[in-house]
Short mmCIF file of C-alpha atoms and ligand atoms in Angstrom, two decimals:
data_model
loop_
_atom_site.label_atom_id
_atom_site.label_comp_id
_atom_site.label_asym_id
_atom_site.label_seq_id
_atom_site.Cartn_x
_atom_site.Cartn_y
_atom_site.Cartn_z
CA MET A 1 5.67 -28.55 -3.82
CA THR A 2 6.07 -25.29 -1.90
CA LYS A 3 3.08 -24.45 0.27
CA LEU A 4 2.45 -20.72 0.62
CA LEU A 5 -0.08 -18.97 2.84
CA ILE A 6 -1.02 -15.43 1.75
CA ILE A 7 -2.72 -13.35 4.41
CA GLY A 8 -5.31 -10.79 3.29
CA SER A 9 -8.29 -10.50 0.98
CA GLY A 10 -7.73 -7.56 -1.37
CA GLY A 11 -6.54 -6.92 -4.90
CA ARG A 12 -3.00 -6.80 -3.53
CA GLU A 13 -3.21 -10.38 -2.26
CA HIS A 14 -4.76 -11.64 -5.52
CA ALA A 15 -1.96 -9.92 -7.48
CA ILE A 16 0.73 -11.40 -5.17
CA GLY A 17 -0.89 -14.82 -5.65
CA ILE A 18 -0.81 -14.51 -9.45
CA ALA A 19 2.88 -13.53 -9.36
CA LEU A 20 3.73 -16.46 -7.04
CA LYS A 21 1.76 -18.89 -9.20
CA GLN A 22 4.04 -17.91 -12.10
CA SER A 23 7.11 -18.96 -10.12
CA ASN A 24 9.42 -21.59 -11.64
CA LYS A 25 8.81 -23.60 -8.49
CA ASN A 26 5.58 -25.51 -8.09
CA THR A 27 3.45 -23.85 -5.47
CA THR A 28 0.22 -24.58 -3.64
CA LEU A 29 -1.44 -21.38 -2.50
CA TYR A 30 -3.66 -20.76 0.50
CA PHE A 31 -5.33 -17.41 1.18
CA ALA A 32 -6.67 -16.30 4.54
CA PRO A 33 -9.36 -15.19 4.15
CA GLY A 34 -9.01 -14.44 0.38
CA ASN A 35 -11.77 -13.48 -2.08
CA ALA A 36 -13.61 -15.02 -5.04
CA GLY A 37 -10.59 -14.43 -7.30
CA THR A 38 -8.02 -16.02 -5.00
CA ALA A 39 -10.31 -19.08 -4.70
CA LEU A 40 -9.54 -19.74 -8.39
CA LEU A 41 -5.78 -19.74 -7.71
CA GLY A 42 -5.67 -21.73 -4.50
CA SER A 43 -7.71 -22.49 -1.40
CA ASN A 44 -9.41 -19.84 0.69
CA ILE A 45 -9.21 -20.47 4.43
CA ALA A 46 -11.84 -18.77 6.59
CA ILE A 47 -9.44 -17.12 9.06
CA ASN A 48 -9.25 -13.34 9.40
CA ALA A 49 -6.01 -11.48 8.71
CA THR A 50 -5.78 -10.33 12.34
CA ASP A 51 -6.52 -13.73 13.93
CA ILE A 52 -2.87 -14.40 14.59
CA ASN A 53 -3.39 -17.52 16.71
CA GLY A 54 -5.77 -18.97 14.13
CA LEU A 55 -3.28 -18.30 11.35
CA LEU A 56 -0.44 -19.79 13.40
CA SER A 57 -2.39 -23.01 14.04
CA PHE A 58 -3.29 -23.33 10.37
CA ALA A 59 0.30 -22.74 9.22
CA LYS A 60 1.58 -25.40 11.63
CA GLU A 61 -1.10 -28.00 10.88
CA SER A 62 -0.79 -27.55 7.12
CA ASN A 63 3.03 -27.50 7.05
CA ILE A 64 3.12 -24.13 5.31
CA ASP A 65 6.61 -23.40 3.94
CA MET A 66 6.22 -19.64 3.90
CA THR A 67 3.54 -17.20 5.05
CA ILE A 68 3.30 -13.87 3.20
CA VAL A 69 1.56 -11.00 4.99
CA GLY A 70 -0.40 -8.60 2.74
CA PRO A 71 -1.94 -5.92 5.02
CA GLU A 72 -0.38 -3.78 7.74
CA ASP A 73 -2.55 -4.68 10.74
CA PRO A 74 -1.13 -8.15 11.44
CA LEU A 75 2.42 -6.82 10.90
CA VAL A 76 1.91 -3.99 13.39
CA MET A 77 0.33 -6.48 15.82
CA GLY A 78 3.49 -8.61 15.65
CA ILE A 79 2.47 -11.65 13.58
CA VAL A 80 6.05 -12.02 12.33
CA ASP A 81 7.46 -12.27 15.88
CA THR A 82 4.80 -14.85 16.82
CA PHE A 83 5.53 -17.05 13.78
CA GLN A 84 9.29 -16.76 14.17
CA LYS A 85 9.10 -17.84 17.81
CA GLU A 86 7.57 -21.08 16.53
CA ASN A 87 10.25 -21.40 13.84
CA LEU A 88 7.85 -20.74 10.99
CA THR A 89 9.02 -18.84 7.91
CA ILE A 90 7.07 -15.62 7.37
CA PHE A 91 7.59 -12.72 4.97
CA GLY A 92 7.31 -9.21 6.40
CA PRO A 93 8.85 -6.92 9.02
CA ASN A 94 8.68 -7.72 12.73
CA LYS A 95 6.76 -5.66 15.28
CA LEU A 96 9.58 -3.23 16.04
CA ALA A 97 10.24 -2.58 12.36
CA ALA A 98 6.53 -2.28 11.56
CA GLN A 99 6.33 0.82 13.76
CA LEU A 100 7.44 2.61 10.61
CA GLU A 101 3.78 2.41 9.59
CA GLY A 102 2.18 1.68 12.99
CA SER A 103 3.22 4.97 14.59
CA LYS A 104 3.47 8.10 12.49
CA LYS A 105 5.30 9.85 15.35
CA TRP A 106 7.90 7.07 15.54
CA ALA A 107 8.38 7.22 11.76
CA LYS A 108 8.71 11.02 11.73
CA GLN A 109 11.26 10.91 14.56
CA LEU A 110 13.32 8.31 12.69
CA MET A 111 13.20 10.39 9.51
CA LYS A 112 14.24 13.50 11.41
CA ASN A 113 17.10 11.72 13.20
CA TYR A 114 18.48 10.32 9.97
CA ASN A 115 17.84 13.33 7.71
CA ILE A 116 15.28 11.67 5.48
CA PRO A 117 13.31 14.48 3.81
CA THR A 118 9.77 14.88 5.17
CA ALA A 119 7.40 17.68 6.23
CA ASN A 120 8.09 19.43 9.56
CA TYR A 121 5.84 18.22 12.36
CA HIS A 122 4.87 18.45 16.02
CA ALA A 123 3.30 15.69 18.14
CA PHE A 124 0.53 16.29 20.70
CA THR A 125 -1.51 14.34 23.22
CA ASP A 126 -2.98 17.47 24.82
CA TYR A 127 -5.97 19.07 23.12
CA GLU A 128 -5.34 22.63 24.33
CA LYS A 129 -1.67 22.56 23.35
CA ALA A 130 -2.54 21.27 19.88
CA LYS A 131 -5.14 24.03 19.47
CA ASP A 132 -2.67 26.69 20.64
CA TYR A 133 -0.14 25.46 18.13
CA ILE A 134 -2.67 25.69 15.27
CA LYS A 135 -3.58 29.24 16.31
CA ALA A 136 0.02 30.41 16.60
CA ASN A 137 1.14 28.66 13.40
CA ASN A 138 -1.81 30.12 11.45
CA GLN A 139 -0.94 28.54 8.09
CA TYR A 140 -3.39 26.62 5.96
CA PRO A 141 -3.72 23.99 4.69
CA ILE A 142 -2.28 22.10 7.65
CA VAL A 143 -2.23 18.32 8.03
CA ILE A 144 -3.50 16.52 11.15
CA LYS A 145 -2.83 12.79 11.51
CA ALA A 146 -3.78 10.18 14.08
CA ASP A 147 -0.55 8.54 15.24
CA GLY A 148 -1.68 4.92 14.86
CA LEU A 149 -3.40 2.80 12.20
CA ALA A 150 -6.76 4.22 11.18
CA ALA A 151 -7.56 2.24 8.01
CA GLY A 152 -6.50 5.17 5.83
CA LYS A 153 -8.99 7.55 7.48
CA GLY A 154 -6.72 9.16 10.06
CA VAL A 155 -5.48 12.09 7.94
CA THR A 156 -7.23 15.48 7.72
CA ILE A 157 -6.04 18.25 5.46
CA ALA A 158 -7.54 21.29 7.18
CA THR A 159 -7.99 24.49 5.21
CA SER A 160 -9.04 26.67 8.16
CA GLN A 161 -8.52 27.00 11.91
CA ASN A 162 -12.02 25.72 12.45
CA GLU A 163 -11.47 22.55 10.43
CA ALA A 164 -8.14 21.96 12.15
CA ASN A 165 -9.70 22.36 15.60
CA ASN A 166 -12.48 19.94 14.65
CA ALA A 167 -9.98 17.30 13.54
CA ILE A 168 -8.01 17.68 16.76
CA GLU A 169 -11.18 17.46 18.83
CA GLU A 170 -12.39 14.33 16.99
CA CYS A 171 -9.06 12.59 17.62
CA LEU A 172 -8.03 13.70 21.10
CA LEU A 173 -11.36 14.37 22.82
CA ASN A 174 -13.96 12.27 20.98
CA LYS A 175 -11.57 9.31 20.45
CA LYS A 176 -12.78 8.84 16.87
CA PHE A 177 -9.86 6.49 16.20
CA ASN A 178 -9.76 4.95 19.69
CA ASP A 179 -6.19 4.29 20.83
CA ALA A 180 -4.81 5.07 17.36
CA GLY A 181 -5.68 8.73 17.98
CA THR A 182 -4.45 9.17 21.58
CA GLU A 183 -1.58 11.09 20.05
CA ILE A 184 -1.65 13.21 16.89
CA ILE A 185 0.91 14.78 14.68
CA ILE A 186 0.38 18.12 13.02
CA GLU A 187 2.55 18.59 9.96
CA ASP A 188 3.15 21.13 7.22
CA PHE A 189 1.22 20.71 4.01
CA LEU A 190 3.30 19.53 1.08
CA GLU A 191 2.27 20.65 -2.37
CA GLY A 192 3.00 18.53 -5.40
CA ASP A 193 2.27 15.22 -7.09
CA GLU A 194 2.44 11.85 -5.34
CA ALA A 195 4.23 8.68 -6.44
CA SER A 196 4.71 5.30 -4.78
CA ILE A 197 7.96 3.36 -4.86
CA PHE A 198 8.19 -0.02 -3.14
CA ALA A 199 11.48 -1.68 -2.26
CA PHE A 200 12.52 -5.18 -1.22
CA THR A 201 14.93 -5.42 1.70
CA ASP A 202 16.57 -8.30 3.55
CA SER A 203 18.00 -5.88 6.18
CA LYS A 204 21.36 -5.84 4.36
CA VAL A 205 20.53 -4.39 0.95
CA ILE A 206 17.50 -2.58 -0.42
CA LEU A 207 16.23 -2.95 -3.99
CA PRO A 208 13.68 -0.37 -5.20
CA MET A 209 10.95 -1.40 -7.64
CA LEU A 210 9.51 0.66 -10.50
CA ALA A 211 7.71 3.89 -9.57
CA ALA A 212 3.91 3.79 -9.75
CA GLN A 213 1.20 6.40 -9.31
CA ASP A 214 -2.03 5.84 -7.42
CA HIS A 215 -5.25 7.85 -7.99
CA LYS A 216 -6.54 8.42 -4.47
CA ALA A 217 -9.57 10.67 -5.03
CA ILE A 218 -12.91 9.08 -5.89
CA GLY A 219 -13.68 11.34 -8.86
CA ASP A 220 -12.19 12.15 -12.25
CA GLY A 221 -9.66 14.97 -12.18
CA ASP A 222 -8.78 14.09 -8.56
CA THR A 223 -12.05 15.45 -7.20
CA GLY A 224 -14.04 14.31 -4.15
CA PRO A 225 -12.92 12.47 -1.05
CA ASN A 226 -9.84 10.24 -0.84
CA THR A 227 -10.23 6.47 -1.11
CA GLY A 228 -7.86 3.53 -0.72
CA GLY A 229 -6.97 4.11 -4.39
CA MET A 230 -9.16 4.13 -7.53
CA GLY A 231 -6.50 3.07 -10.01
CA ALA A 232 -2.81 3.13 -10.76
CA TYR A 233 -0.26 2.91 -13.53
CA CYS A 234 3.40 1.99 -13.74
CA PRO A 235 6.01 3.16 -14.49
CA THR A 236 5.24 6.85 -13.97
CA PRO A 237 7.22 9.51 -15.86
CA LEU A 238 6.67 11.77 -12.82
CA VAL A 239 9.74 10.06 -11.36
CA THR A 240 12.60 10.80 -13.76
CA PRO A 241 15.72 8.58 -13.74
CA GLU A 242 17.55 11.33 -11.79
CA MET A 243 14.79 11.46 -9.17
CA TYR A 244 14.76 7.68 -8.92
CA LYS A 245 18.48 7.74 -8.14
CA LYS A 246 17.87 10.50 -5.59
CA VAL A 247 15.12 8.47 -3.91
CA THR A 248 17.52 5.54 -3.60
CA GLU A 249 20.35 7.67 -2.22
CA THR A 250 18.47 10.07 0.03
CA ILE A 251 15.56 7.88 1.17
CA PHE A 252 15.96 4.11 0.82
CA GLU A 253 19.68 3.81 1.65
CA PRO A 254 19.49 6.15 4.68
CA LEU A 255 16.36 4.32 5.89
CA LEU A 256 18.13 0.96 5.75
CA GLN A 257 21.12 2.44 7.60
CA ALA A 258 18.77 3.96 10.18
CA PHE A 259 17.31 0.52 10.94
CA GLN A 260 20.79 -1.01 11.12
CA LYS A 261 21.98 1.70 13.53
CA GLU A 262 18.86 1.32 15.66
CA GLY A 263 19.56 -2.44 15.83
CA ILE A 264 16.20 -3.30 14.23
CA THR A 265 16.08 -6.03 11.60
CA TYR A 266 13.83 -4.93 8.74
CA LYS A 267 12.97 -7.66 6.24
CA GLY A 268 10.17 -7.36 3.70
CA ILE A 269 8.70 -4.50 1.71
CA VAL A 270 9.22 -0.78 2.31
CA TYR A 271 6.64 1.43 0.63
CA ALA A 272 7.75 5.03 0.13
CA GLY A 273 4.84 7.42 -0.42
CA LEU A 274 6.50 10.41 -2.06
CA MET A 275 5.51 14.00 -2.71
CA ILE A 276 7.33 15.57 -5.64
CA THR A 277 7.11 19.35 -5.78
CA LYS A 278 7.06 21.48 -8.92
CA THR A 279 10.74 22.23 -8.41
CA GLY A 280 11.57 18.51 -8.25
CA ASP A 281 12.12 18.31 -4.49
CA ILE A 282 11.20 14.95 -3.00
CA SER A 283 9.66 14.46 0.43
CA ILE A 284 8.26 11.43 2.24
CA VAL A 285 4.51 11.68 2.90
CA GLU A 286 4.53 8.32 4.64
CA PHE A 287 6.27 4.99 4.78
CA ASN A 288 4.27 1.77 4.79
CA VAL A 289 5.60 -1.66 5.66
CA ARG A 290 3.78 -3.65 2.97
CA PHE A 291 2.87 -3.56 -0.70
CA GLY A 292 0.36 -0.82 -1.60
CA ASP A 293 -2.96 -1.41 -3.25
CA PRO A 294 -3.77 -0.84 -6.14
CA GLU A 295 -0.13 -0.09 -7.07
CA THR A 296 0.91 -3.73 -6.53
CA GLN A 297 -1.53 -4.71 -9.26
CA VAL A 298 0.54 -2.71 -11.78
CA VAL A 299 4.06 -3.20 -10.37
CA LEU A 300 4.13 -7.00 -10.07
CA PRO A 301 2.98 -7.76 -13.65
CA LEU A 302 6.10 -5.88 -14.88
CA LEU A 303 8.51 -7.76 -12.60
CA LYS A 304 10.30 -10.46 -14.59
CA THR A 305 12.36 -11.83 -11.67
CA ASP A 306 10.74 -14.78 -9.88
CA LEU A 307 8.88 -13.29 -6.87
CA LEU A 308 9.23 -16.45 -4.77
CA THR A 309 12.99 -16.46 -5.38
CA ILE A 310 13.10 -12.86 -4.13
CA PHE A 311 11.06 -13.72 -1.01
CA GLU A 312 13.38 -16.67 -0.31
CA ALA A 313 16.47 -14.47 -0.76
CA ILE A 314 15.04 -12.01 1.75
CA GLU A 315 14.47 -14.84 4.22
CA THR A 316 18.07 -16.05 3.87
CA GLU A 317 19.44 -12.48 3.73
CA THR A 318 20.99 -13.09 0.31
CA LEU A 319 19.13 -10.39 -1.61
CA ALA A 320 22.52 -8.96 -2.69
CA ASN A 321 22.73 -11.90 -5.13
CA ILE A 322 19.58 -10.78 -6.97
CA SER A 323 19.13 -8.03 -9.48
CA LEU A 324 15.58 -7.14 -10.40
CA GLU A 325 14.56 -7.46 -14.05
CA TRP A 326 11.66 -5.47 -15.42
CA SER A 327 9.50 -5.54 -18.50
CA THR A 328 9.70 -2.37 -20.60
CA GLU A 329 5.90 -2.31 -20.92
CA SER A 330 3.43 -0.11 -19.04
CA ALA A 331 0.63 -1.43 -16.85
CA VAL A 332 -2.59 0.25 -15.77
CA CYS A 333 -5.23 -0.75 -13.24
CA VAL A 334 -8.80 0.62 -13.23
CA VAL A 335 -10.59 0.00 -9.94
CA LEU A 336 -14.31 -0.81 -10.09
CA ALA A 337 -16.00 0.20 -6.85
CA SER A 338 -19.41 0.03 -5.18
CA GLY A 339 -21.52 3.19 -5.55
CA GLY A 340 -21.30 5.22 -2.33
CA TYR A 341 -17.68 4.24 -1.60
CA PRO A 342 -15.65 5.61 0.25
CA ASN A 343 -18.74 6.19 2.41
CA ALA A 344 -21.56 3.66 2.96
CA TYR A 345 -22.28 1.26 0.09
CA GLN A 346 -24.31 -1.88 -0.52
CA LYS A 347 -22.90 -5.38 -0.81
CA GLY A 348 -24.09 -8.65 -2.34
CA LYS A 349 -24.60 -7.39 -5.92
CA PRO A 350 -24.09 -10.10 -8.59
CA ILE A 351 -21.21 -9.28 -10.97
CA SER A 352 -21.33 -10.05 -14.70
CA GLY A 353 -18.58 -9.99 -17.32
CA LEU A 354 -15.93 -11.74 -15.25
CA THR A 355 -15.29 -14.59 -17.64
CA GLN A 356 -14.14 -12.46 -20.59
CA LYS A 357 -10.59 -13.26 -21.61
CA LYS A 358 -8.38 -10.67 -23.30
CA GLU A 359 -4.68 -11.04 -23.90
CA ASN A 360 -2.54 -8.99 -21.51
CA THR A 361 -5.52 -8.17 -19.31
CA ALA A 362 -6.33 -9.63 -15.90
CA ILE A 363 -9.37 -9.08 -13.72
CA ILE A 364 -8.07 -8.81 -10.17
CA HIS A 365 -10.55 -9.42 -7.37
CA ALA A 366 -10.74 -7.30 -4.21
CA GLY A 367 -14.17 -7.05 -2.54
CA THR A 368 -15.78 -10.15 -4.06
CA LYS A 369 -17.12 -13.41 -2.66
CA GLN A 370 -18.84 -16.59 -3.78
CA ASP A 371 -22.54 -16.74 -3.02
CA ASN A 372 -24.46 -19.87 -4.10
CA GLY A 373 -22.35 -20.27 -7.21
CA ASN A 374 -22.45 -16.55 -8.12
CA ILE A 375 -19.70 -14.02 -7.58
CA VAL A 376 -21.08 -11.01 -5.72
CA THR A 377 -19.69 -7.72 -4.38
CA SER A 378 -18.51 -7.70 -0.77
CA GLY A 379 -16.47 -4.53 -0.39
CA GLY A 380 -15.93 -0.91 -1.46
CA ARG A 381 -13.25 -1.65 -4.01
CA VAL A 382 -14.58 -4.68 -5.87
CA LEU A 383 -12.28 -5.37 -8.83
CA GLY A 384 -9.16 -4.07 -10.56
CA VAL A 385 -8.90 -4.42 -14.33
CA VAL A 386 -5.20 -4.60 -15.15
CA SER A 387 -3.79 -4.35 -18.67
CA LYS A 388 -0.26 -4.07 -19.94
CA ALA A 389 1.05 -2.98 -23.33
CA SER A 390 4.19 -1.52 -24.87
CA GLN A 391 2.63 1.97 -24.62
CA LEU A 392 0.68 3.35 -21.66
CA ASP A 393 -2.10 4.66 -23.97
CA SER A 394 -2.74 1.17 -25.38
CA ALA A 395 -2.78 -0.31 -21.89
CA ILE A 396 -5.36 2.29 -20.84
CA THR A 397 -7.57 1.57 -23.88
CA GLN A 398 -7.37 -2.19 -23.24
CA ALA A 399 -8.23 -1.85 -19.55
CA TYR A 400 -11.30 0.30 -20.29
CA GLU A 401 -12.47 -2.13 -23.03
CA THR A 402 -12.67 -4.88 -20.44
CA THR A 403 -14.09 -2.53 -17.80
CA THR A 404 -17.08 -1.57 -19.94
CA ASN A 405 -18.02 -5.26 -20.28
CA ILE A 406 -18.18 -5.77 -16.51
CA SER A 407 -21.21 -4.69 -14.54
CA PHE A 408 -22.89 -4.80 -11.17
CA GLU A 409 -25.55 -2.56 -9.67
CA ASN A 410 -24.23 0.92 -8.80
CA MET A 411 -20.76 0.17 -10.19
CA ILE A 412 -18.50 3.25 -10.30
CA TYR A 413 -15.03 3.87 -11.68
CA ARG A 414 -12.82 6.74 -12.76
CA THR A 415 -12.52 7.29 -16.50
CA ASP A 416 -9.15 9.09 -16.37
CA ILE A 417 -6.76 6.55 -14.86
CA GLY A 418 -3.26 7.02 -16.26
CA GLN A 419 -4.03 10.34 -17.98
CA LYS A 420 -1.91 12.22 -15.44
CA ALA A 421 1.18 10.67 -17.02
CA LYS A 422 0.77 13.06 -19.96
CA ARG A 423 1.36 16.01 -17.65
CA TYR A 424 4.84 14.75 -16.84
CA GLN A 425 6.06 13.81 -20.32
P1 LIG B 1 -0.98 9.15 4.79
O1 LIG B 1 -1.95 8.20 5.44
O2 LIG B 1 0.01 9.77 5.70
O3 LIG B 1 -0.40 8.61 3.52
O4 LIG B 1 -1.88 10.31 4.17
C1 LIG B 1 -2.90 10.04 3.25
C2 LIG B 1 -2.89 11.07 2.14
O5 LIG B 1 -3.03 12.38 2.70
C3 LIG B 1 -1.59 11.11 1.36
O6 LIG B 1 -1.53 10.16 0.36
C4 LIG B 1 -1.62 12.52 0.84
O7 LIG B 1 -2.46 12.59 -0.30
C5 LIG B 1 -2.25 13.29 1.95
N1 LIG B 1 -1.20 13.85 2.82
C6 LIG B 1 -0.66 13.29 3.93
N2 LIG B 1 0.28 14.10 4.47
C7 LIG B 1 0.35 15.18 3.69
C8 LIG B 1 1.12 16.38 3.71
N3 LIG B 1 2.02 16.64 4.68
N4 LIG B 1 0.93 17.29 2.74
C9 LIG B 1 0.02 17.07 1.76
N5 LIG B 1 -0.75 15.97 1.68
C10 LIG B 1 -0.60 15.03 2.63
N1 LIG B 2 -2.51 2.79 -2.33
C1 LIG B 2 -2.37 3.26 -1.01
C2 LIG B 2 -2.00 2.24 -0.01
O1 LIG B 2 -1.87 1.07 -0.31
O2 LIG B 2 -1.80 2.60 1.14
#
């Protein structure tokens, strides 16, 4: 029996758990802290994802064979280094490698040094200098980003000098993001459509996964504020086979070589957030050092290769022996969120419709918890309804059939997940 500890509590971690449960090997799963869905797959342990010492003690005491890190915070804090010092097996990049997501300036510098396509940028710690740059540059929109981790809220797309100055002031003077905003980068606005491609790497080879597309805005037709992601589908025709090859050759391979040349061992997932312009040019919007959410909920169900075998090959640096096999189906995920999200929302609402069973459809839990025998809401993104079918349209229909049978007070969701695909066909 292989004992696995999965760190995190979102839809991503539930989806990783489901994929690991399907492994040919027998597994016992632990989630820290997990949600009401992961509790049905394994045991939830009440330790937070950033309580590195608590997680370390649990992994030792419980003889965990491998720990898998879902979110970025513990990776950027150096959980992998801490576990490895104690000779524990853990899946994810170490602290040095995790700077790729932990510092936008570091990532931009690496991309620039190794000719990985990305928007031009300047870094600032000084408020006046940043303001002067905005004034002299005088091009809008312009993008202002806090250097460090800001839970997805550190990016402002400013459409005027006033908005840009406000964003700079909030970061550098008002310390809105605390230490994460001591430095900012100001970068050119990229126009186009976004896609996400994840890759597995063992530091020697890098294997890209299928391309997915997230739906970041809260409202139908990509309206309203950005969220963590309101739905996704995979594969996306936005990324043509030629572009996919180009991403491998001009982004993933050079990135791996960059890490090798810098003497940094990168093992785990690389997440390439791509902008694809109307003319087919590809640029990196950001790299992340973990699986994305909700995209993971649609990528992993299409992966036919045993996920645990892949994780083990990464650990032993034998990923070259593996070739990824994929289903030819399409998968779609509709996120059900709490009314008010991405701003303030209420929690603790009982959820109904969770026990329905439909073939090729899974209800993935994100912000849910057990409360006196009921499952209630406990976050902004509450559930992901994931369906797969031979055609994307059928997967979309199936996912919405299940969605309409789920309810909780003030439940919201987008009704157009996956429709963008038609624009690219
Ligand atoms: P990030 O946290 O860097 O991924 O940024 C969050 C979101 O802001 C991205 O997914 C994009 O939608 C948008 N964004 C970030 N940088 C740019 C850019 N240079 N041009 C256009 N949109 C951007
Ligand atoms: N889906 C966006 C993210 O995981 O960062």
